[in-house]
XYZ file of C-alpha atoms in Angstrom:
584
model
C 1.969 16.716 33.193
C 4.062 17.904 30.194
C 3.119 21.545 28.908
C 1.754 20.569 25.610
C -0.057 17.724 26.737
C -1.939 20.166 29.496
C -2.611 22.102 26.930
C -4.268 19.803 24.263
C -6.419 18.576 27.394
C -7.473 22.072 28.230
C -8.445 22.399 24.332
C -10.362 19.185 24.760
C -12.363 20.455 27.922
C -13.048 23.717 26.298
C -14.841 21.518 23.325
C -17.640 20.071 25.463
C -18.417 23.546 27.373
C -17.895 25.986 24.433
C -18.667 24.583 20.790
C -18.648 27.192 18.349
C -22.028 27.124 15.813
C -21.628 27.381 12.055
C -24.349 28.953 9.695
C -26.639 25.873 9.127
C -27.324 24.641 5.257
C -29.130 21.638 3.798
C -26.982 18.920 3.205
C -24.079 20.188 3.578
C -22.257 23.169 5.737
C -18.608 24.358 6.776
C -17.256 24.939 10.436
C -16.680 28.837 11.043
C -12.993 28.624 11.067
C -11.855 30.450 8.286
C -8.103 31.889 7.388
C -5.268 31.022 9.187
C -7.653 28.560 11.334
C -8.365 25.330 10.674
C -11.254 24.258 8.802
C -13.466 20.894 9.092
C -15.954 20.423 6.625
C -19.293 18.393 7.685
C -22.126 16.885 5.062
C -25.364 15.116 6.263
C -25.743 12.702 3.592
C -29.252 10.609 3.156
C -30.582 8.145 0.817
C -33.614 6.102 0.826
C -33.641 2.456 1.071
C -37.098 1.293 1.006
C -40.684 2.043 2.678
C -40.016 4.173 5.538
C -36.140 2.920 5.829
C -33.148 5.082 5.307
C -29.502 5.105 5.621
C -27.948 8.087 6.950
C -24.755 9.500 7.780
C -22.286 12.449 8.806
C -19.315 13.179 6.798
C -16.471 15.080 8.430
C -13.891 15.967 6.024
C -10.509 17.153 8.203
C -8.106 19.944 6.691
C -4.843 18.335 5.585
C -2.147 17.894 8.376
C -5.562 17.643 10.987
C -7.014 14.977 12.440
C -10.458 13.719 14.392
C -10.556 11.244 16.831
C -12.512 7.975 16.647
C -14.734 6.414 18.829
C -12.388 4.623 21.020
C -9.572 7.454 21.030
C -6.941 6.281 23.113
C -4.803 8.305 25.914
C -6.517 11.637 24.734
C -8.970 13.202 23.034
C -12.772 12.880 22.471
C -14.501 10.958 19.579
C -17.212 13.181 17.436
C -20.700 13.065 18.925
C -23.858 13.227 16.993
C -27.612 13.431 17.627
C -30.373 13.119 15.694
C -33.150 15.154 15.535
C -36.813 14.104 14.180
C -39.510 13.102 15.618
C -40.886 9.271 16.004
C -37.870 8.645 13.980
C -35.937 5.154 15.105
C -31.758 5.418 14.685
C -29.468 2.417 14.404
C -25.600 2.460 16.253
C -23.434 4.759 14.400
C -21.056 2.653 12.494
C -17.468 3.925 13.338
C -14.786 2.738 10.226
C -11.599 1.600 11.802
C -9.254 4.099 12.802
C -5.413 4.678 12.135
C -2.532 4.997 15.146
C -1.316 8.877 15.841
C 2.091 8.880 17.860
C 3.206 12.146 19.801
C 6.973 11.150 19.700
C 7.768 14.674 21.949
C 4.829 13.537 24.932
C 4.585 9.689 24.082
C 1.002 9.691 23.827
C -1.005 7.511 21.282
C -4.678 8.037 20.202
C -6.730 6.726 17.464
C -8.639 8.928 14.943
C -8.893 10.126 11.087
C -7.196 12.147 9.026
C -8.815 12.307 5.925
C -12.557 12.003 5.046
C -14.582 9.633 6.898
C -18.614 8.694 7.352
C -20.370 8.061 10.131
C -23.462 6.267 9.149
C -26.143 4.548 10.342
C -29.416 2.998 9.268
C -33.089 4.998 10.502
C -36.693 4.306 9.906
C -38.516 7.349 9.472
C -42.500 7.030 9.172
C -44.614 9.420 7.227
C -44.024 10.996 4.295
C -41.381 14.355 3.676
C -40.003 15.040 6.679
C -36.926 17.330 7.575
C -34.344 15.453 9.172
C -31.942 18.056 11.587
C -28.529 16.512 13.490
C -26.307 18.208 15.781
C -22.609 17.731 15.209
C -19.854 18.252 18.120
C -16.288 17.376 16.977
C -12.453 18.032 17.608
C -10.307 18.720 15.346
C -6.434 18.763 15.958
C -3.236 19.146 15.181
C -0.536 20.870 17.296
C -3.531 22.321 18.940
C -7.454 21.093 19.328
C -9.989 23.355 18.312
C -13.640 22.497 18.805
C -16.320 22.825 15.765
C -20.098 22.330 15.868
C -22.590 21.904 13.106
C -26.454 22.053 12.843
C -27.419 20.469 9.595
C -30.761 19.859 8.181
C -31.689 18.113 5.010
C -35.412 16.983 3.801
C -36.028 13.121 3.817
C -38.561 12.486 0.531
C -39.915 9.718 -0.658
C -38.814 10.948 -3.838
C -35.367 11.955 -3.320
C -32.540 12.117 -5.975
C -29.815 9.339 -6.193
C -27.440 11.305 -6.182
C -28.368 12.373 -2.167
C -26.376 9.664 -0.995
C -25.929 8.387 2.407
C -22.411 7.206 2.091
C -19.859 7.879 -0.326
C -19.674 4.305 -1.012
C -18.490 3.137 -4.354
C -20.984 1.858 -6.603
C -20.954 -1.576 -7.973
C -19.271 -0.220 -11.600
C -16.989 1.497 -9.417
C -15.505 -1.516 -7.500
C -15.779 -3.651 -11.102
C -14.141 -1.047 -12.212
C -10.771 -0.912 -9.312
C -10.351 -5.080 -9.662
C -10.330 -4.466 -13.153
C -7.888 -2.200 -13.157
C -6.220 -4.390 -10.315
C -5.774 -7.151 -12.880
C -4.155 -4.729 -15.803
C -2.112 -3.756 -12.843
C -0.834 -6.790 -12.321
C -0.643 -7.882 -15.513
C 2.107 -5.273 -16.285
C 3.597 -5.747 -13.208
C 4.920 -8.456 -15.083
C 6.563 -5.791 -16.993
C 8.553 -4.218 -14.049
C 12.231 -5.252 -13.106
C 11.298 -6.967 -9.899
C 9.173 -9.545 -11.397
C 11.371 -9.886 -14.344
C 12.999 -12.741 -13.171
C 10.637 -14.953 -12.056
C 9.160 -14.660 -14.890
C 11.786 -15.993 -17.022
C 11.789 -18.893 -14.861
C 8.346 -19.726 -15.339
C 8.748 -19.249 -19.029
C 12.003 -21.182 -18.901
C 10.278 -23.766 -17.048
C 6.959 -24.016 -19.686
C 10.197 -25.237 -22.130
C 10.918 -28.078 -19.779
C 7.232 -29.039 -19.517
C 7.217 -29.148 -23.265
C 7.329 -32.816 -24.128
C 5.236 -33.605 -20.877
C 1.254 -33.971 -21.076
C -1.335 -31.335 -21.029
C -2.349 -32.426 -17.543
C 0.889 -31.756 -16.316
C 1.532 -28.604 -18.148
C -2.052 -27.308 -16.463
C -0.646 -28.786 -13.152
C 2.150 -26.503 -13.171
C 0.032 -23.254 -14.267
C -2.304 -23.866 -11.843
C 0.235 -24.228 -9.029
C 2.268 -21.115 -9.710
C -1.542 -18.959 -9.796
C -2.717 -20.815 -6.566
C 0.884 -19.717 -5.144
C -0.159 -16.188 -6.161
C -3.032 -16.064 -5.493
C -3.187 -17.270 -1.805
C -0.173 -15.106 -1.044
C -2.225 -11.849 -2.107
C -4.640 -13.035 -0.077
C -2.522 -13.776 2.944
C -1.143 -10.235 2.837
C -4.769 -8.838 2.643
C -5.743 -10.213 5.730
C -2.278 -8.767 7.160
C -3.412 -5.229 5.688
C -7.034 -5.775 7.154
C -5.962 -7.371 10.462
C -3.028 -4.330 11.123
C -6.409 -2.120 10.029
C -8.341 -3.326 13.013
C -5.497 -2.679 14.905
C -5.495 1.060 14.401
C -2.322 0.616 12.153
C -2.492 1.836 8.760
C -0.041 0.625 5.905
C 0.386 0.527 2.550
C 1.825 -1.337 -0.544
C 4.779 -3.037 -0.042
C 5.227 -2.230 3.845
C 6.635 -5.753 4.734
C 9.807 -4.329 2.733
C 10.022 -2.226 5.848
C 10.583 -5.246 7.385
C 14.310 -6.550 8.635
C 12.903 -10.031 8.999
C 10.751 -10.202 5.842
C 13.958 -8.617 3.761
C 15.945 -11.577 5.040
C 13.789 -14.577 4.351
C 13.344 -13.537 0.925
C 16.948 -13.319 0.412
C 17.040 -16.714 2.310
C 14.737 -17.630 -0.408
C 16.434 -16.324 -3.481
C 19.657 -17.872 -2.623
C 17.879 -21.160 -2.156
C 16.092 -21.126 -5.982
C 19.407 -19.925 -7.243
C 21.253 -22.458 -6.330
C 18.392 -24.832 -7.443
C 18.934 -23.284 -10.876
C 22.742 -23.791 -10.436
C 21.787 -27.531 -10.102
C 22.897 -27.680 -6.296
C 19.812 -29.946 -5.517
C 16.490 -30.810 -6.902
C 13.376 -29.470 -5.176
C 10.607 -32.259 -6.092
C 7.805 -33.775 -4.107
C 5.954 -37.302 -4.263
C 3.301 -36.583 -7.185
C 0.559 -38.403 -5.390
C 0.496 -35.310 -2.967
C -0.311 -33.010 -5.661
C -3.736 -34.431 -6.307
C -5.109 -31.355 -4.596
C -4.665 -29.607 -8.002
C -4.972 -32.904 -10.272
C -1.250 -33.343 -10.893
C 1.112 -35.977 -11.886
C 4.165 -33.826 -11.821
C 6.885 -33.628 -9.461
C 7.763 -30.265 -9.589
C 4.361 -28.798 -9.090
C 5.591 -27.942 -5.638
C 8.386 -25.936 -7.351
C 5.669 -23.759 -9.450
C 3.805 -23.143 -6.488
C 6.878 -21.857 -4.440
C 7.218 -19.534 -7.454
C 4.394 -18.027 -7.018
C 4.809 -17.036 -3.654
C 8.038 -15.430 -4.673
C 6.729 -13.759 -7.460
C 4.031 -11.998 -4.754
C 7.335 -11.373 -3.112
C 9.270 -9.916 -5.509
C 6.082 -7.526 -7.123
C 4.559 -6.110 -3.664
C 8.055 -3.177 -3.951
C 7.092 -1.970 -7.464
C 3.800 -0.208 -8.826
C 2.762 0.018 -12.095
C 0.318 1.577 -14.577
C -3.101 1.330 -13.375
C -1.987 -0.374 -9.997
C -1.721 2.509 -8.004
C -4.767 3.420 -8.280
C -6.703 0.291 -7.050
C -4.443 -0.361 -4.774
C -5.734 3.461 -3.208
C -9.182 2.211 -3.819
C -8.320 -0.968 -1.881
C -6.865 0.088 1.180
C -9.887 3.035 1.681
C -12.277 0.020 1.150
C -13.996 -2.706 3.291
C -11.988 -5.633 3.895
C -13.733 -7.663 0.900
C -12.988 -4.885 -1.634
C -9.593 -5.421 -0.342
C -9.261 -8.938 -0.952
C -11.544 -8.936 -4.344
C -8.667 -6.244 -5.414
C -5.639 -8.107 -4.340
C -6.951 -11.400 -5.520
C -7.363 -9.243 -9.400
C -3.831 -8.198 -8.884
C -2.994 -11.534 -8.330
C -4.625 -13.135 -11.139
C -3.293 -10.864 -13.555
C 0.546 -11.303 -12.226
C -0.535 -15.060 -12.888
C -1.848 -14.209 -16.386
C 1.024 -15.054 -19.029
C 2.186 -18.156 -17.245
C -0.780 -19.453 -17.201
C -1.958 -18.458 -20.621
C 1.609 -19.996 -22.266
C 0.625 -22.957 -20.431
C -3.032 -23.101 -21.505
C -2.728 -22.044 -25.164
C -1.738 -25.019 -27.171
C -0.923 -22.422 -29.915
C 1.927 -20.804 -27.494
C 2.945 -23.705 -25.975
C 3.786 -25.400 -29.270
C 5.931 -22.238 -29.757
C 7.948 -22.677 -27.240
C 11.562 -24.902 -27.625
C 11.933 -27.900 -26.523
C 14.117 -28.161 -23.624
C 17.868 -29.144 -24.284
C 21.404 -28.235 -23.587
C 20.229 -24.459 -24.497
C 18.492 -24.540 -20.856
C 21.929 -24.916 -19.038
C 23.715 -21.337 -19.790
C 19.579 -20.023 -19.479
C 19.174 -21.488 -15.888
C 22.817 -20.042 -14.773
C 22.312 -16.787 -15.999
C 18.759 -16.741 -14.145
C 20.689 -18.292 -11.106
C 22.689 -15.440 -11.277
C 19.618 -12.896 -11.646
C 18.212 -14.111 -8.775
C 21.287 -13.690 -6.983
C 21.881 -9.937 -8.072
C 17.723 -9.726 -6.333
C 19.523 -11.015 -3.618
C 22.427 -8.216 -3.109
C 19.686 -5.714 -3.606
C 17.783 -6.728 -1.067
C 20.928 -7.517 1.588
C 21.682 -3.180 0.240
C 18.049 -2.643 0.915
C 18.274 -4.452 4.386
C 21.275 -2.183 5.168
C 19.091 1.042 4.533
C 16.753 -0.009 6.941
C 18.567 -1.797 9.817
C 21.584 -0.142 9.464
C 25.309 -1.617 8.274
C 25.698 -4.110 11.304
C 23.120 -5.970 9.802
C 24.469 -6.502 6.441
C 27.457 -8.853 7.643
C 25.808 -11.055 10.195
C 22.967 -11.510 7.024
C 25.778 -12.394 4.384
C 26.977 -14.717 6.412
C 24.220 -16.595 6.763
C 23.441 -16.383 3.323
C 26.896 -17.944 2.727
C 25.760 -20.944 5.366
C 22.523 -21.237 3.381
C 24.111 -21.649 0.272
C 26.439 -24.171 1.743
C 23.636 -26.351 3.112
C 21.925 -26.507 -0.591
C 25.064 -27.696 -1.627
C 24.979 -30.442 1.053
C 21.609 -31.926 0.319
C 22.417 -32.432 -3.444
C 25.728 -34.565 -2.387
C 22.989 -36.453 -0.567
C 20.648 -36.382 -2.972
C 23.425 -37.269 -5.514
C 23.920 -39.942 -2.917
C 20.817 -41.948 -2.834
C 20.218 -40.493 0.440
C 17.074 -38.679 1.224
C 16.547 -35.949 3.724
C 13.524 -35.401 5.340
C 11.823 -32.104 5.749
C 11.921 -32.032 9.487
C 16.326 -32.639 8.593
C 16.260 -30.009 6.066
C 14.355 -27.656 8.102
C 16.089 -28.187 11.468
C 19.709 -27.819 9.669
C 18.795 -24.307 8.187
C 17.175 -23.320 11.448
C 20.417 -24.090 13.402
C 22.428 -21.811 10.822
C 19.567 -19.321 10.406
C 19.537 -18.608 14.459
C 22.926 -16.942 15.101
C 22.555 -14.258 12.004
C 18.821 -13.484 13.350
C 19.674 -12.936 16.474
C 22.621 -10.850 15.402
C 20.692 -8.596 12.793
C 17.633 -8.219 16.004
C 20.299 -7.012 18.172
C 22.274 -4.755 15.747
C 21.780 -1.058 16.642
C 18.569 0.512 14.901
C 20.565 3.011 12.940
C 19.574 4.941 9.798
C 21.847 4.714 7.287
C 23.019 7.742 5.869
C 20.638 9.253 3.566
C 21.468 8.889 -0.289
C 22.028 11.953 -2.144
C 18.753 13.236 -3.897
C 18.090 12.787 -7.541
C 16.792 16.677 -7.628
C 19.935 18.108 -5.595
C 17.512 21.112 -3.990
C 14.847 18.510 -2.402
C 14.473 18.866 0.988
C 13.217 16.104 3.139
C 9.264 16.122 3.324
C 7.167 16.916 5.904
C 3.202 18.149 5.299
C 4.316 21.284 7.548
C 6.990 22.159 5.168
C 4.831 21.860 2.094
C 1.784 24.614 4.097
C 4.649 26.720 4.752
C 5.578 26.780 0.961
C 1.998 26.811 -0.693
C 1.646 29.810 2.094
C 4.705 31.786 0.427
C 2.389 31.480 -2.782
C 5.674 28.953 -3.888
C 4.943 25.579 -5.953
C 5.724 22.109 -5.045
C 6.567 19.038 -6.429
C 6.806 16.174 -3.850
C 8.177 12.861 -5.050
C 7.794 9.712 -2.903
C 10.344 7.040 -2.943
C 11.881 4.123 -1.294
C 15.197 2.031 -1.453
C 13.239 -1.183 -1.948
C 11.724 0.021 -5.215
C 13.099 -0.104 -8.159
C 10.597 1.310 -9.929
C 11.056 4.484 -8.197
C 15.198 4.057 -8.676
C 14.456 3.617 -12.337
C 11.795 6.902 -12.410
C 14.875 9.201 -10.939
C 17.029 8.769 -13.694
C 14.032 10.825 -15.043
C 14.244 13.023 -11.875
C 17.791 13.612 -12.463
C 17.537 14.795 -16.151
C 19.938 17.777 -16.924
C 16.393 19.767 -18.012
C 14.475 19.040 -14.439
C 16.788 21.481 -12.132
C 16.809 24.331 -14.125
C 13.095 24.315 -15.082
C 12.124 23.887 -11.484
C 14.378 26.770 -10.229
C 12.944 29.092 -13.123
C 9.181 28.189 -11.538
C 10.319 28.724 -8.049
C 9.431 25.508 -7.604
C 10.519 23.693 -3.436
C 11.118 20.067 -4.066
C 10.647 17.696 -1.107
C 11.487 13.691 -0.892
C 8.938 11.591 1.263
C 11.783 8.413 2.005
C 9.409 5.683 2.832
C 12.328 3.410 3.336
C 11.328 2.967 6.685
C 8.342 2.901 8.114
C 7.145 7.011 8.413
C 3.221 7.541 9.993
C 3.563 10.778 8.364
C 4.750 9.410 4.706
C 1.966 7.041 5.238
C -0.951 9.509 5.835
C 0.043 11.910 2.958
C -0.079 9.093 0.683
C -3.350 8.325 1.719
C -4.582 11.822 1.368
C -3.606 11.533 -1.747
C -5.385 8.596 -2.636
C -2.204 6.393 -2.861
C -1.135 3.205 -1.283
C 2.631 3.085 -1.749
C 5.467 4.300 -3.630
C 6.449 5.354 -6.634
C 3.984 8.488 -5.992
C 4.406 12.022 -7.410
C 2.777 15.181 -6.838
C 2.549 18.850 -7.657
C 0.836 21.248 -5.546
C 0.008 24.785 -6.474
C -1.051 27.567 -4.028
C -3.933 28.509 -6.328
C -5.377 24.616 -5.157
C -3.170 23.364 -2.247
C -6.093 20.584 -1.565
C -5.906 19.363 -5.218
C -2.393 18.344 -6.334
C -1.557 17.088 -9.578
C -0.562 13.122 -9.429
C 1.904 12.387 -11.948
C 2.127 8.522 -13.785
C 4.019 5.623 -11.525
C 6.522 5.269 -14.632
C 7.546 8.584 -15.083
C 9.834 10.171 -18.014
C 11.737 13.531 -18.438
C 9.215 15.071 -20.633
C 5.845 14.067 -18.507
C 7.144 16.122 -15.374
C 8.686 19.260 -17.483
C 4.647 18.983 -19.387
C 3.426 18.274 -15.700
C 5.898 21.424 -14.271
C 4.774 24.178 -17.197
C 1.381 23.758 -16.608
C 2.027 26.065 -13.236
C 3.244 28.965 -15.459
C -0.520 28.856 -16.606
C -1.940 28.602 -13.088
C -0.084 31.566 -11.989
C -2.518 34.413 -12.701
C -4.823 32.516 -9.837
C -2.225 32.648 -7.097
C-alpha cells in the first residue's frame, strides 16, 4: 500500500478511537483546531414545523482547500456520523445532498464528499413543550492529511422559537423568485454578448421575411425558436442534475470541455451557413407543425435556432447570470430547472416580443433584395463561430485534432451543396438519405479526432504577464505571506472572458498590482480542472468569466468583481486593499 494512502487510513482509524471534543455552545460551536490546523465549523440548526414536529439539521462548514466525506464515500474515508440526543424524541433518516467526485491523481483513489458547506437534516417529532435538544457530531475532515473533529451541540426546541432558528439554510420562496428572476435578466442580456450575436440577427433577419406572412405564422415562428430554447435549457439541466447524482460536479458551459460537443456545433454552424449562402433550403411539410399551430414551412428552421442559440450562449456569462446560475447549481434539481428554464425564456425574449408586438413588427422592412448581402454576411458570421470553435477544439484536444475536424467540415459543406443541386432538381432526399450521407463523412474525422493524442496545447501567454497558474495551495501560501490576490478565471471557449482581458491587459493594471504587492493567478478552465471547478463553487460561481480578490485581513471573504469587467472597476476594485491594510 502506497505511503500516503497508509497514512490517510491510519488518520481515518485514529478518528473513530480518538475524537477530539470542542467547547459545546447553543446552536452553534467550532472544532478545537485553531492556527496552522484546520478548522471545521459545525451549527445545529432547528425550526419548528407544526404541533410537536420539527425539522432539524447539522451544518458542517469545511475550511477552504478541505473536504468531508459523504455518506457513501468511496475507496476511503468515513462519512460524518451523528446522534441525537432527547428523550421520547422520534428522528427521521438523515438526508445526505449529493456529493461531488475527489480524484487522488498521485494514489488513484476516488471518494465522494463536500467541500464547501453542507446540511444534514432530517425531520423529528418531539412531544412536550421546551425541551433541550443535544447531538453528538463525529466527522473527518481532510486534505493532504485527515484530522478527526467532534462536536457536542445543544440548542432549546420552543414552541415559540424565532424564524430566524432555521433548520436548513434553504432559500426562501423570495429568494428563489428572486434567482429565476435574475435568471431571465440574465438571459435577456445574454442577448447582448458576442456569442449570441449572431443568431440573433438571424432571427431578426428572419422576422423581415415573415413580414408579409400572417400573424399565425409570425407567432408560429416565435414560438418555435422559444420552444427550441427552452427545451434545450432544460435538456442540459437534467445533464447538470443527472452528472450531480453521479458524484460529478460541473458548471456553466462544461460541454465546451467537450471534443465531441465542440464538433457538432461546428457541424452545425457550417450547415446554417451554408443555408444562408442559399446552398439548400431547410423546410418541412407544414401539416407537421400543428404541434405549435403552424402553417409555415420553416417553423422547423426557428426551432433549430433555438437550439443553437442555447448552444452558442451556455460559453458566455453576463450581468446578473452568474449569480443564479451559482444559486442554481447549489440548489435542488427543480430550482435548477425553474432557473435554466428563466434563462431560457429571457434569451427567447426579443424574438419573440418583435414577433408578438404588432407595433415592432410593422417596423420592421419588408423583405427584398436588401436580405441577400444581409444573409451572406451572417453566413459568413456564422462561419467565423465556426473557426473559433475548430481554435477552441485545438486548445482542448490538442493540434491533431484540428485537421482531421476541418476536413470534415469541408465534406459537410460539400454535402449541403449536393442536396440543393437535388433540391434544385426536383429531387427530394429523405431524412434517413441525408442523415446516412453525413454519417458516412462524419465517421472517419470522429474517429480520427477520438484517437488523436490528448495533448494540451501550449498555454497562451497571460493577459497580466506576472500571473501564475492557480492552484487554492498557491493562493494559502500567499494570503499566509500577508500578500494580496487577485485570481481571474478564464477559458478559451469564452469570449466574454477574451473580451474582459483586454481590460486585464490595460497599460495601468501591471504597475498598480506590483505597487500593492499584489500575486496574480489564472484558473484556465479550458479543460475540464476538479480543482477550477470547486473554487468556483466556493465562491458561489458556476462558470467563467469569474474574478476575485482576496486579502489576508479576510482570506474566506474575497471580493467578486462584475462578469463584464473594465480597466477602471479592477484598479477601484485593487485600491480598496491599500485601505484594508492596517488589518493585515
Amino acid at each position: 500500500m502506497p505511503a500516503r494512502r497508509l497514512t490517510r487510513v491510519m488518520w481515518m482509524a485514529l478518528a473513530l478511537w480518538l475524537p477530539l471534543a470542542a467547547h459545546a455552545q447553543p446552536r452553534e460551536a467550532e472544532s478545537a483546531y485553531e492556527g496552522d490546523e484546520p478548522r471545521l465549523l459545525a451549527r445545529l440548526h432547528a425550526e419548528p414545523r407544526g404541533a410537536e414536529r420539527w425539522r432539524v439539521g447539522v451544518e458542517l462548514v469545511p475550511d477552504p482547500g478541505w473536504h468531508l466525506y459523504g455518506r457513501d464515500p468511496g475507496e476511503v474515508g468515513l462519512p460524518p456520523r451523528i446522534e441525537w440526543q432527547l428523550p421520547g424524541a422520534h428522528f427521521g433518516e438523515l438526508e445526505w445532498p449529493a456529493p461531488i467526485r475527489f480524484h487522488d491523481a498521485s494514489t488513484g483513489i476516488e471518494s465522494f464528499g463536500y467541500d464547501r458547506p453542507v446540511l444534514l437534516a432530517a425531520d423529528a417529532v418531539v412531544p412536550g413543550g421546551a425541551r433541550e435538544l443535544a447531538v453528538s457530531v463525529d466527522a473527518l475532515v481532510c486534505a493532504h492529511l485527515c484530522l478527526p473533529a467532534h462536536f457536542e451541540l445543544a440548542a432549546p426546541l420552543d414552541a415559540a422559537a424565532v424564524p430566524g432558528d432555521r433548520a436548513t439554510p434553504r432559500a426562501s420562496a423570495a429568494q428563489y423568485l428572486t434567482a429565476i428572476a435574475l435568471g431571465w435578466l440574465g438571459g435577456l442580456v445574454l442577448n447582448l454578448m458576442p456569442c449570441v450575436l449572431p443568431v440573433l440577427a438571424i432571427k431578426l433577419t428572419a422576422l423581415a421575411a415573415l413580414a408579409e406572412r400572417s400573424r399565425r405564422e409570425q407567432l408560429a415562428h416565435a414560438a418555435a425558436y422559444a420552444a427550441g430554447i427552452a427545451l434545450s435549457m432544460l435538456a442540459l439541466a437534467a445533464v447538470v442534475v443527472g452528472l450531480r447524482v453521479a458524484g460529478t460536479s460541473v458548471g456553466w458551459g462544461f460541454q465546451l470541455q467537450e471534443p465531441g460537443f465542440l464538433l457538432a456545433i461546428c457541424a452545425l454552424l457550417v450547415a446554417f451557413a451554408q443555408n444562408l449562402f442559399g446552398a439548400f433550403e431547410i423546410a418541412v411539410d407544414a401539416s407537421r407543425l400543428g404541434a405549435i399551430g403552424s402553417h409555415a414551412p420553416g417553423a422547423a428552421r426557428s426551432f433549430f435556432d433555438g437550439l443553437l442559440a442555447v448552444a452558442l450562449a451556455t460559453p458566455c456569462s453576463a450581468p446578473f447570470l452568474g449569480t443564479a446560475v451559482g444559486f442554481a447549481f447549489a440548489s435542488p434539481a427543480p430550482v435548477i430547472a425553474a432557473i435554466f428554464l428563466s434563462i431560457g425564456l429571457g434569451l427567447a425574449a426579443p424574438f419573440a416580443l418583435a414577433a408578438a408586438s404588432p407595433a415592432i413588427a410593422r417596423r420592421i422592412p419588408r423583405s427584398g433584395e436588401w436580405m441577400s448581402p444581409l444573409r451572406a454576411a451572417l453566413g459568413g458570421a456564422l462561419l467565423l463561430t465556426a473557426a473559433w470553435l475548430l481554435w477552441v477544439l485545438g486548445r482542448v484536444s490538442g493540434a491533431a485534432a484540428v485537421a482531421p475536424a476541418l476536413v470534415l467540415l469541408l465534406a459537410i459543406a460539400a454535402a449541403c451543396w449536393g442536396i440543393g443541386i437535388a433540391q434544385r432538381g426536383g429531387r427530394a432526399l429523405s431524412g434517413v438519405a441525408i442523415a446516412a450521407l453525413l454519417a458516412a463523412m462524419a465517421a472517419p474525422g470522429i474517429v480520427v479526432i477520438r484517437r488523436a493524442p490528448d495533448a494540451r496545447a501550449r498555454p497562451e501567454a497571460p493577459a497580466i504577464a506576472r500571473a501564475r497558474a492557480y492552484s487554492a495551495e498557491r493562493v494559502r501560501e500567499s494570503l499566509a505571506a500577508g500578500r494580496p490576490v487577485f485570481v481571474y478565471f478564464t477559458a478559451d471557449w469564452c469570449l466574454t472572458c477574451k473580451v474582459n482581458e483586454r481590460a486585464l491587459a490595460d497599460r495601468r493594471i501591471e504597475p498598480e498590482l506590483e505597487r500593492l504587492g499584489f500575486d496574480v493567478y489564472r484558473a484556465d478552465w479550458t479543460r475540464r480542472d476538479p480543482a477550477i471547478q470547486r473554487a468556483l463553487a466556493a465562491l458561489g460561481r458556476a462558470g467563467v468569466p469569474t474574478y476575485a480578490v482576496y486579502t489576508p485581513a479576510a482570506p474566506g471573504h474575497p471580493h467578486l468583481l462584475p462578469e463584464l469587467l473594465t480597466a477602471d472597476l479592477l484598479l477601484d476594485a485593487l485600491r480598496e486593499v491599500e485601505t484594508a491594510k492596517r488589518d493585515w
